[in-house]
CSV table of C-alpha atoms and ligand atoms in Angstrom, one decimal:
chain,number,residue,atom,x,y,z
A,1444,UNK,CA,12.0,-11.5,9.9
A,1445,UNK,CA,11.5,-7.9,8.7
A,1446,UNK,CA,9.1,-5.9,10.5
A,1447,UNK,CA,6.1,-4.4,8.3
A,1448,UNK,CA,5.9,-0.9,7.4
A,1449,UNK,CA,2.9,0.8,8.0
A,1450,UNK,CA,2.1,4.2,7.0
A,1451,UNK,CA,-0.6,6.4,7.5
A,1452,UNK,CA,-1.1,8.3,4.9
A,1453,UNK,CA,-3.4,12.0,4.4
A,1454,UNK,CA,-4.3,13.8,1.1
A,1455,UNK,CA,-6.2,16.6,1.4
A,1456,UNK,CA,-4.4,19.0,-1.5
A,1457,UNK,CA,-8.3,19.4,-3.5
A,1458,UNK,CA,-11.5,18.9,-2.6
A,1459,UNK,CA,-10.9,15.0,-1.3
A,1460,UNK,CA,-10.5,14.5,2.7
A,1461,UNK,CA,-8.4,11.4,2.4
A,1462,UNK,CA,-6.6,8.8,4.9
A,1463,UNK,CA,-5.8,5.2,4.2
A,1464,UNK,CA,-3.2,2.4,5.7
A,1465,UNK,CA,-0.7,1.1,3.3
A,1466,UNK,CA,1.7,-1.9,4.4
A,1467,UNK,CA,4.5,-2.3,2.9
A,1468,UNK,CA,4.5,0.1,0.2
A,1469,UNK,CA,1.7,-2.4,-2.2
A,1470,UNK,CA,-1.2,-3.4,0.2
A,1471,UNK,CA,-3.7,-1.2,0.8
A,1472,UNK,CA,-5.3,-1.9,4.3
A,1473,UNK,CA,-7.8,1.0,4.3
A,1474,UNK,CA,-8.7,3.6,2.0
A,1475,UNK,CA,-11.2,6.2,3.2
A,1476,UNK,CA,-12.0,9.3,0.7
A,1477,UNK,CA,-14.6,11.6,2.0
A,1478,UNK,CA,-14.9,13.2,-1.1
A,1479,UNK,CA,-16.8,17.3,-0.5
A,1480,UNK,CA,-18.0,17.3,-4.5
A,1481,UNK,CA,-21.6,18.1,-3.5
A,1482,UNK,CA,-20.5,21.0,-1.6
A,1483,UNK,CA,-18.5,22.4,-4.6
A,1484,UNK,CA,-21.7,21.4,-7.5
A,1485,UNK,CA,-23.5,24.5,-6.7
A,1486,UNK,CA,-20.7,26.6,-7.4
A,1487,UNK,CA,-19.8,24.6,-10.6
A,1488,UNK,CA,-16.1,24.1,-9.0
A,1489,UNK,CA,-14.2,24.0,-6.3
A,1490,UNK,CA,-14.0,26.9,-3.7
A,1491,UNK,CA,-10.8,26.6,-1.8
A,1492,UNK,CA,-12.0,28.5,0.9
A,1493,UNK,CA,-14.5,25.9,1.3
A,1494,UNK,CA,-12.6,23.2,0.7
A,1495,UNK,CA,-9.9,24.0,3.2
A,1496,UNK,CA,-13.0,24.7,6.3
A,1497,UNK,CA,-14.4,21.2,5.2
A,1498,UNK,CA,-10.7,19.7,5.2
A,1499,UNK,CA,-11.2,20.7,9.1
A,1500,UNK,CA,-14.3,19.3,10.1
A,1501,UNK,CA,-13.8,15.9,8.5
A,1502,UNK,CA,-10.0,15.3,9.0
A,1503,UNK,CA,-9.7,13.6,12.3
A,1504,UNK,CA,-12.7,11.7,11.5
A,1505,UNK,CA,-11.7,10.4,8.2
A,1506,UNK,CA,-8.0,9.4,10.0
A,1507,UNK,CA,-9.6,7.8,13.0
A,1508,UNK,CA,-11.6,5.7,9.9
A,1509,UNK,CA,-8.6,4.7,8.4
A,1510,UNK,CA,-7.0,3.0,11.4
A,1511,UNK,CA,-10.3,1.2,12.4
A,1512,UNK,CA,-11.0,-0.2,9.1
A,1513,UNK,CA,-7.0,-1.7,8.4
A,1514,UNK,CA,-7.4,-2.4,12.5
A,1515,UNK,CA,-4.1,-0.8,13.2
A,1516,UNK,CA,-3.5,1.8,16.2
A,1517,UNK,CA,-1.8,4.5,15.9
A,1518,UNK,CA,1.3,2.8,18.2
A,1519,UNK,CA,1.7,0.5,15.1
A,1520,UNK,CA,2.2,2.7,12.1
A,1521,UNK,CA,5.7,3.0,11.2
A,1522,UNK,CA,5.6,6.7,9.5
A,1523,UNK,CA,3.3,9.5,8.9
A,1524,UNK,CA,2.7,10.7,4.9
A,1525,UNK,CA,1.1,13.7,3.8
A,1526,UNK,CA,0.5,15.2,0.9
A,1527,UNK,CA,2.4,19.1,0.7
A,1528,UNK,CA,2.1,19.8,-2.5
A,1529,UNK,CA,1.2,21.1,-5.4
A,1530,UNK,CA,-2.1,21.7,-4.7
A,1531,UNK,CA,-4.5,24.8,-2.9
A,1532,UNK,CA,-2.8,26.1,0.0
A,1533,UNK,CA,-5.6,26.1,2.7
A,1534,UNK,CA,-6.6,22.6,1.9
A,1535,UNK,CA,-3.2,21.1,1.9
A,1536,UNK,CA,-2.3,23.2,4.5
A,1537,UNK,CA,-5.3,21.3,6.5
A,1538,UNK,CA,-3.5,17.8,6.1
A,1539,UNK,CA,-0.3,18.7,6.5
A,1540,UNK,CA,-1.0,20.1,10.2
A,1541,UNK,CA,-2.6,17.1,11.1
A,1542,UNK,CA,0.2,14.7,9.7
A,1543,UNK,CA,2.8,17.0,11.8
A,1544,UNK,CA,0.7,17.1,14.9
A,1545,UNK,CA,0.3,13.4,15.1
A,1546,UNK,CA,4.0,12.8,13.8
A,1547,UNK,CA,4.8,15.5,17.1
A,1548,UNK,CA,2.5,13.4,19.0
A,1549,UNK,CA,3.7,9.7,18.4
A,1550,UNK,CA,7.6,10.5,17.7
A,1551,UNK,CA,7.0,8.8,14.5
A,1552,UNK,CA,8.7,10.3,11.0
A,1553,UNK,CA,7.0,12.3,9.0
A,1554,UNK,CA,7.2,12.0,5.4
A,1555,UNK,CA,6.2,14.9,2.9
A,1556,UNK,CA,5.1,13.3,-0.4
A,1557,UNK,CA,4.6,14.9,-4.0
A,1558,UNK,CA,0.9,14.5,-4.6
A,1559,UNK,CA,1.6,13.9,-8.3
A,1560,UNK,CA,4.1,11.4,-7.4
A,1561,UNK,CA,1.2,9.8,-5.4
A,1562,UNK,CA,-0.8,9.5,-8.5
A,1563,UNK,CA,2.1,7.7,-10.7
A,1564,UNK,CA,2.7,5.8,-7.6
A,1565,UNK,CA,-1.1,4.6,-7.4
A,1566,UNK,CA,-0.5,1.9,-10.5
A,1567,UNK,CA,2.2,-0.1,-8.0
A,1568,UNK,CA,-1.2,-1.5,-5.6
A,1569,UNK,CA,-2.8,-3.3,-8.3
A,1570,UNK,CA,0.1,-4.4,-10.3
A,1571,UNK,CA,2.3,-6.0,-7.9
A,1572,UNK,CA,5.3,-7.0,-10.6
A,1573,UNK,CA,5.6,-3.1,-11.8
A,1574,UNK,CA,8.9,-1.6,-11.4
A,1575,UNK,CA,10.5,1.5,-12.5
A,1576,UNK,CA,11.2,2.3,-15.5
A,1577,UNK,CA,8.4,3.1,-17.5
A,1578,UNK,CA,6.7,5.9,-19.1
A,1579,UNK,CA,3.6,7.7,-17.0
A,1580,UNK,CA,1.1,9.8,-18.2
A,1581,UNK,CA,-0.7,12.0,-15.0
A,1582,UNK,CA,-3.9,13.9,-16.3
A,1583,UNK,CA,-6.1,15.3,-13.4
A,1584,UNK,CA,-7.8,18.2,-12.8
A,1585,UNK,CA,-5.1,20.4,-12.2
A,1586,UNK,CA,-2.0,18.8,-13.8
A,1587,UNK,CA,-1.2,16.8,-17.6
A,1588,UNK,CA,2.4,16.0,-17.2
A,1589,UNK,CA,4.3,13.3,-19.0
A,1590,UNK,CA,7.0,11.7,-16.9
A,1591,UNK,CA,9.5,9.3,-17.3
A,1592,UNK,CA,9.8,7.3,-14.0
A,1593,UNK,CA,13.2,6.0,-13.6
A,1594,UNK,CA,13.6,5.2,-10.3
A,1595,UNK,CA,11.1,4.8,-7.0
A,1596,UNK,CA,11.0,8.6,-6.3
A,1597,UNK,CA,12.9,9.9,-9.2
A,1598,UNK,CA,11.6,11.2,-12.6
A,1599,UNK,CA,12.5,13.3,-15.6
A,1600,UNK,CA,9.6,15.4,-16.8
A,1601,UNK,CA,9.3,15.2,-20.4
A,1602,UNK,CA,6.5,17.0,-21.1
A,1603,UNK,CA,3.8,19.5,-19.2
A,1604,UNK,CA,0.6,21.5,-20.3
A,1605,UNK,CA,1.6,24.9,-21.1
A,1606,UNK,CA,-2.3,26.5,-20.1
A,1607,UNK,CA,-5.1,24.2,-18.6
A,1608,UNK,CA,-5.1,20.7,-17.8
A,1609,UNK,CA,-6.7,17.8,-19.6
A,1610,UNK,CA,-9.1,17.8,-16.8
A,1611,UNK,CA,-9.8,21.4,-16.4
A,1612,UNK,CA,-10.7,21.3,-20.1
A,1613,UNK,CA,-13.3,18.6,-19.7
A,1614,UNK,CA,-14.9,20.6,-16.9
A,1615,UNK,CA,-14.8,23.9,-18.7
A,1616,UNK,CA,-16.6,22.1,-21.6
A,1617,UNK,CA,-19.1,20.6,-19.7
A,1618,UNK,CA,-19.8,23.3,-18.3
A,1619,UNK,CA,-20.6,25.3,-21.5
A,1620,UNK,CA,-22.8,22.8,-22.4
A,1621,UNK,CA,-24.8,22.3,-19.3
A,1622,UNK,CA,-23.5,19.4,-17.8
A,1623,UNK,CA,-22.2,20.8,-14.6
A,1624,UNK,CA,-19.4,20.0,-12.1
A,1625,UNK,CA,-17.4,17.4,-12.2
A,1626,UNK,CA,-17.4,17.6,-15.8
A,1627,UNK,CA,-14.9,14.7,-17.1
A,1628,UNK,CA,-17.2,11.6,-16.0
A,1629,UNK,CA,-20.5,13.5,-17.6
A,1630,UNK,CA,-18.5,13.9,-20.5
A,1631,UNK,CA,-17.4,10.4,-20.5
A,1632,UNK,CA,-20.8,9.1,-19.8
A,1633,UNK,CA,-22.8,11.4,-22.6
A,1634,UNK,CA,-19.8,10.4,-25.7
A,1635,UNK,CA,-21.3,7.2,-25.4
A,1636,UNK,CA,-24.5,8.9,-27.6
A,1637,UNK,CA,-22.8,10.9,-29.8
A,1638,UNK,CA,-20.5,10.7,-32.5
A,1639,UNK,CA,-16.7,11.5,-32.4
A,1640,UNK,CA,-16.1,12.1,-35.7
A,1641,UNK,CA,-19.1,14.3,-36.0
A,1642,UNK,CA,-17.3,18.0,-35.4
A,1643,UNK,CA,-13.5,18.0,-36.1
A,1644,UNK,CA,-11.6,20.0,-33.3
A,1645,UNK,CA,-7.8,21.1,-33.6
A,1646,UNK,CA,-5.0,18.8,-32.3
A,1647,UNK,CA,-3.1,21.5,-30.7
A,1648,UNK,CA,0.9,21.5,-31.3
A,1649,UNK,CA,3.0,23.4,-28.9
A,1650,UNK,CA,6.6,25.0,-28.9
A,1651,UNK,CA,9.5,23.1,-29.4
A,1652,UNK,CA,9.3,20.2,-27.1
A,1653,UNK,CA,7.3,17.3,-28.8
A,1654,UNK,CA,5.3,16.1,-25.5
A,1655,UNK,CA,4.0,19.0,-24.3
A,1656,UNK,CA,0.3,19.6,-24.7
A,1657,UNK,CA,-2.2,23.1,-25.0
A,1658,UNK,CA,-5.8,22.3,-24.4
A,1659,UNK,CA,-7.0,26.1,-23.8
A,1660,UNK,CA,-7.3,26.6,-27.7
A,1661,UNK,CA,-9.2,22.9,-27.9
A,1662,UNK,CA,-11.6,24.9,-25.0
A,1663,UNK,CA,-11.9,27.9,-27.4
A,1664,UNK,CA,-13.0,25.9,-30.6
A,1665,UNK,CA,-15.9,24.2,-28.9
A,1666,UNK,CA,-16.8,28.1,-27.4
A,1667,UNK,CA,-16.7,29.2,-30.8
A,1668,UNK,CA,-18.7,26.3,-32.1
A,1669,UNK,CA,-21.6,27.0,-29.4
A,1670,UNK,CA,-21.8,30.7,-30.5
A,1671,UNK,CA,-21.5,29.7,-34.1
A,1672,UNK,CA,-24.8,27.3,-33.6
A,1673,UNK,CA,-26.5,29.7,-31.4
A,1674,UNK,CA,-26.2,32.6,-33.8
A,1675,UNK,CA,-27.5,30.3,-36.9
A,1676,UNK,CA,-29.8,29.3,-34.8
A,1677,UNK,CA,-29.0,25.3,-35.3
A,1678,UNK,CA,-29.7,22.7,-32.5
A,1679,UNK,CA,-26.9,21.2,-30.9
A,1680,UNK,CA,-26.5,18.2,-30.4
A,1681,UNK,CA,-24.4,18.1,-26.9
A,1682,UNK,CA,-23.5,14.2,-27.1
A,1683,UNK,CA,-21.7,14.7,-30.6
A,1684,UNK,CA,-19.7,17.5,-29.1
A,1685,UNK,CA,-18.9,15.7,-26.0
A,1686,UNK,CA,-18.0,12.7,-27.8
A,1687,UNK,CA,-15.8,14.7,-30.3
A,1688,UNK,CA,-14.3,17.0,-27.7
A,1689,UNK,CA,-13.0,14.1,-25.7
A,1690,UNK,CA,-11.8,12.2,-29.5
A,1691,UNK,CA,-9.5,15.7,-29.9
A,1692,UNK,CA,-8.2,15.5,-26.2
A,1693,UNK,CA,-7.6,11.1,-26.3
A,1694,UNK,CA,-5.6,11.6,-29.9
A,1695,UNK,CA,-3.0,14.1,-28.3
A,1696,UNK,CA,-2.9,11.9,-24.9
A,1697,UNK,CA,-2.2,8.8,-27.0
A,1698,UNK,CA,-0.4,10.7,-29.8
A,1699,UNK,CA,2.4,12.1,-27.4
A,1700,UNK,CA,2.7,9.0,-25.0
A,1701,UNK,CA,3.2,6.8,-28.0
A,1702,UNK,CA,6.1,9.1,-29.3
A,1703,UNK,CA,7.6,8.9,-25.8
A,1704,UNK,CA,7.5,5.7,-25.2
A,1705,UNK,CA,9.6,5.2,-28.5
A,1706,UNK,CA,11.9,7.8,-28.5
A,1707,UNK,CA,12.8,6.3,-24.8
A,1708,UNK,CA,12.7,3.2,-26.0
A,1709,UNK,CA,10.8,2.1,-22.7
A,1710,UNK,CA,8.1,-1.3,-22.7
A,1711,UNK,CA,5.9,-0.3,-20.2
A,1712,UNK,CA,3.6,2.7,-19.6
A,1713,UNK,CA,1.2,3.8,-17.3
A,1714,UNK,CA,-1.6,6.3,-16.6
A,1715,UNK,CA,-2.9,8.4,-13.2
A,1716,UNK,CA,-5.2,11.0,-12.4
A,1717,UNK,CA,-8.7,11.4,-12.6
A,1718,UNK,CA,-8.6,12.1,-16.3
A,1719,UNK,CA,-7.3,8.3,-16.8
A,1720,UNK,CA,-10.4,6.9,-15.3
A,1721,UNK,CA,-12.4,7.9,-18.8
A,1722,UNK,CA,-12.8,4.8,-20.4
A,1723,UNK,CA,-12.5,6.2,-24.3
A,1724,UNK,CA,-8.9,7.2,-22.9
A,1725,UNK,CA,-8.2,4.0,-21.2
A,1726,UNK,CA,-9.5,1.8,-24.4
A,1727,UNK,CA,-7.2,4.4,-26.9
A,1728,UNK,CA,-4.5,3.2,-24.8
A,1729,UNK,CA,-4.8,-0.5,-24.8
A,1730,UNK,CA,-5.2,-0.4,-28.4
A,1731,UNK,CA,-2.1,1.6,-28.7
A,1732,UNK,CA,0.0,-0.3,-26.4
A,1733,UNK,CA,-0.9,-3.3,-28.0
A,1734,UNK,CA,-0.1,-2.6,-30.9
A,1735,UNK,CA,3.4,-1.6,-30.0
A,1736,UNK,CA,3.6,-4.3,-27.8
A,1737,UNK,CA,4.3,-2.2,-24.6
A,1738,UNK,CA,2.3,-3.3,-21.4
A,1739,UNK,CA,-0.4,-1.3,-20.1
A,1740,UNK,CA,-1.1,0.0,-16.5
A,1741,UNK,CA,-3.6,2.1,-15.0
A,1742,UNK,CA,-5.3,1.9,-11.9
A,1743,UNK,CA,-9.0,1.0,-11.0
A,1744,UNK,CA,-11.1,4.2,-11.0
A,1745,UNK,CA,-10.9,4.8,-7.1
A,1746,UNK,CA,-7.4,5.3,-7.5
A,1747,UNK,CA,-7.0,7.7,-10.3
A,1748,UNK,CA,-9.2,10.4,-8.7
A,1749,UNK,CA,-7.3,11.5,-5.7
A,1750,UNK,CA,-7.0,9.7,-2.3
A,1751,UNK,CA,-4.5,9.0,0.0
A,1752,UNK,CA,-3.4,4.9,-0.7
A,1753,UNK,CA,-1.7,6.4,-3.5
A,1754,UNK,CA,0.1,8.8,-1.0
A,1755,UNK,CA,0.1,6.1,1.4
A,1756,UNK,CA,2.6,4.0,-1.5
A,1757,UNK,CA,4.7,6.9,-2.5
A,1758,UNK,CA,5.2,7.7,1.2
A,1759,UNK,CA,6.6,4.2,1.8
A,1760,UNK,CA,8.9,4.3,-1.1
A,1761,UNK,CA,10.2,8.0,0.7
A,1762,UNK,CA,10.2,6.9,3.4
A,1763,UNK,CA,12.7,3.6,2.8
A,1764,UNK,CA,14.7,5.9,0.7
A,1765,UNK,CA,15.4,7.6,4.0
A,1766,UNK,CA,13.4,10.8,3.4
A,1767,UNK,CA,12.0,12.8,6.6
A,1768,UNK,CA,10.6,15.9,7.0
A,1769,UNK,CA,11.3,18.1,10.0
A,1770,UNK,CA,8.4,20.0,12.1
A,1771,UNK,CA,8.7,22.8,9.8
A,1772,UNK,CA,6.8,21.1,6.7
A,1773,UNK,CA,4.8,23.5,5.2
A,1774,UNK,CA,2.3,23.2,2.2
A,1775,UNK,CA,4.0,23.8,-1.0
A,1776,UNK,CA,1.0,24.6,-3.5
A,1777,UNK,CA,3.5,24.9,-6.5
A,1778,UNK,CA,6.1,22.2,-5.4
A,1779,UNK,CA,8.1,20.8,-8.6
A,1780,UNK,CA,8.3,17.1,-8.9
A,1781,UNK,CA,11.8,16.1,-8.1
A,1782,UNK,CA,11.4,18.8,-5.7
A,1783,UNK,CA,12.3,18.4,-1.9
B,526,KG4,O1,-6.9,13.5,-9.9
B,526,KG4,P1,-8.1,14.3,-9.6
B,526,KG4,O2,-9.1,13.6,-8.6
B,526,KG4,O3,-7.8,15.7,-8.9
B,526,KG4,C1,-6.6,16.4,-9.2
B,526,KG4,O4,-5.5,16.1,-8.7
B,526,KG4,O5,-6.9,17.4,-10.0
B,526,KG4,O6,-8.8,14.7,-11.0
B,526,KG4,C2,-10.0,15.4,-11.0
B,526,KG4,C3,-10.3,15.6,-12.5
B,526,KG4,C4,-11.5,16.5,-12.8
B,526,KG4,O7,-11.1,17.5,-13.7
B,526,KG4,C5,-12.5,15.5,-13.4
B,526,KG4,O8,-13.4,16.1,-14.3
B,526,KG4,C6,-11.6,14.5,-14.1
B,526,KG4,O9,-10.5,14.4,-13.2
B,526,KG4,N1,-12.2,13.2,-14.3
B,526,KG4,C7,-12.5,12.7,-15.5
B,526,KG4,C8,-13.2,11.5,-15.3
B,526,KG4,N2,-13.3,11.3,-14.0
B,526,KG4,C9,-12.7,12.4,-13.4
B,526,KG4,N3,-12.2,13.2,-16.7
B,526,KG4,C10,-12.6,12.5,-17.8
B,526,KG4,N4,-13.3,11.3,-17.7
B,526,KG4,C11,-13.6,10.8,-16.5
B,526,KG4,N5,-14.2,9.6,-16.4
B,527,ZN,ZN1,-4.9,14.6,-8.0
């Protein structure tokens, strides 16, 4: 019989401390997220110098978690994953000397994985027959990046933001109209009250590739619309603008994924991040895949915001490929996926 492989895995590239257990690439045993988004509220977003001090205190603690909950010692894991990039350099920099210290410590591998890789990666737990290839949408906080996934662990990008990301645009807009830090599920909560079609904002088109997307000029329209009410002195009504806001932002998701998926001629398509646990977005999509008759994946909420079983799944598909990292890992905070 086969033996099991277990691997620890650590994420700590934002503002989540994350360690979780993941056997054989698909079950999660543990899953531990200490997430530090109180810390970052009162500052209405993350401060990586923060982040990477908190990162510190909570690290050991949050790994020590993640053994005792999937009852697995540290003897028993098969290979160490990490998260090195892309992401801020203090925080990752946090995980990644831990992962190396305890790889240096036990003689086990060490796996450096790609944290948006993670996030594709996180659809495999809960849907045990998905396989490459398919189309995946990742829209988080810091990236909006649509990927064709044709292989475990290999990907062509087909399309990238070319200013903020889906998620930084729902925070910045929040945070115009009052809603505070993390803006997306505020935003996603308030549309439920207003009306979508109420204030048209653009559908940005970008350059010359057909899947990329611009969301700073989306950003700038509801700016302009604030002022514009402020100065004519008219009420506004924040629910309508969320609601329409996140209408503008859903239409180019869906628009662009739909195109993708036909000009690749693929059936199945997925979404990650913390952007694809908004449920307008998620409903848009199911409609849309219907429709075409491509099957739709996306993980449950706790894994589209970051965490480490999605690190813990990439790692293991890494780590069969035969991928190690030497002692000398360092934190990447730009790292390119496909990059080693
Ligand atoms: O994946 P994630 O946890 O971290 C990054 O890798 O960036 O994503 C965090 C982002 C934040 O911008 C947050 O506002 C957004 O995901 N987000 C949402 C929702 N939940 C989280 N955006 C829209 N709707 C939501 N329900
Ligand atoms: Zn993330």
């Amino acid at each position: 019989m086969e033996q099991d492989v277990l691997i620890l895995a650590i994420e700590s590239s934002c503002d989540e401390t994350a360690a979780s257990v993941v056997k054989n690439g698909r079950e999660v045993l543990s899953n531990v997220i200490f997430s530090q988004i109180d810390l970052h509220t009162v500052y209405g977003g993350v401060v990586p110098e923060i982040a990477s001090r908190k990162h510190i205190d909570k690290i050991n603690q949050v790994i020590k978690e993640a053994l005792d909950k999937a009852d697995v010692t540290l003897e028993e894991i098969t290979a160490i994953a990490v998260t090195y990039g892309p992401g801020l350099v203090g925080a990752l920099l946090v995980g990644v000397s831990a992962a190396k210290a305890l790889a240096f410590a036990t003689g086990k591998p060490l796996v450096g994985v790609h944290h948006i890789e993670g996030h594709i990666s996180a659809n495999y737990i809960e849907h045990k027959e998905l396989k490459p290839p398919f189309v995946s949408l990742v829209v988080s906080g810091g990236h909006t990046h649509l990927v064709s996934v044709k292989d475990y662990g290999t990907y062509e990008i087909l399309g990238r933001t070319m200013d903020d990301a889906a998620g930084e645009a729902f925070d910045k807009v929040a945070r115009a109209i009052g809603l505070g830090y993390p803006g997306g599920p505020k935003i996603d909560k308030l549309s439920k009250e207003g009306n979508p079609e109420a204030i048209h904002f653009p559908r940005a088109k970008v350059g010359d590739s057909a899947f990329d997307f611009s969301f700073s000029g989306l950003k700038s329209s509801v700016l302009n619309y604030l002022n514009g009410c402020e100065m004519k002195g008219e009420e506004i009504c924040k629910a309508d603008v969320a609601a329409s806001f996140q209408k503008a932002v859903v239409d180019v998701l869906v628009g662009h994924s739909m195109e993708a998926i036909e000009q690749y001629g693929l059936d199945k398509f997925a979404i990650a991040g913390g952007v694809a646990s908004n449920q307008t977005l998620r409903r848009a999509f199911e409609e849309a895949c219907a429709e075409k008759g491509v099957k739709f994946y996306c993980p449950s909420p706790v894994y589209c915001t970051d965490n480490a079983a999605m690190i813990g799944v990439a790692g293991y598909y890494e780590y069969i490929k035969g991928v190690r990292h030497g002692y000398d890992l360092n934190a990447v905070p730009g790292l390119r996926l496909g990059e080693r």
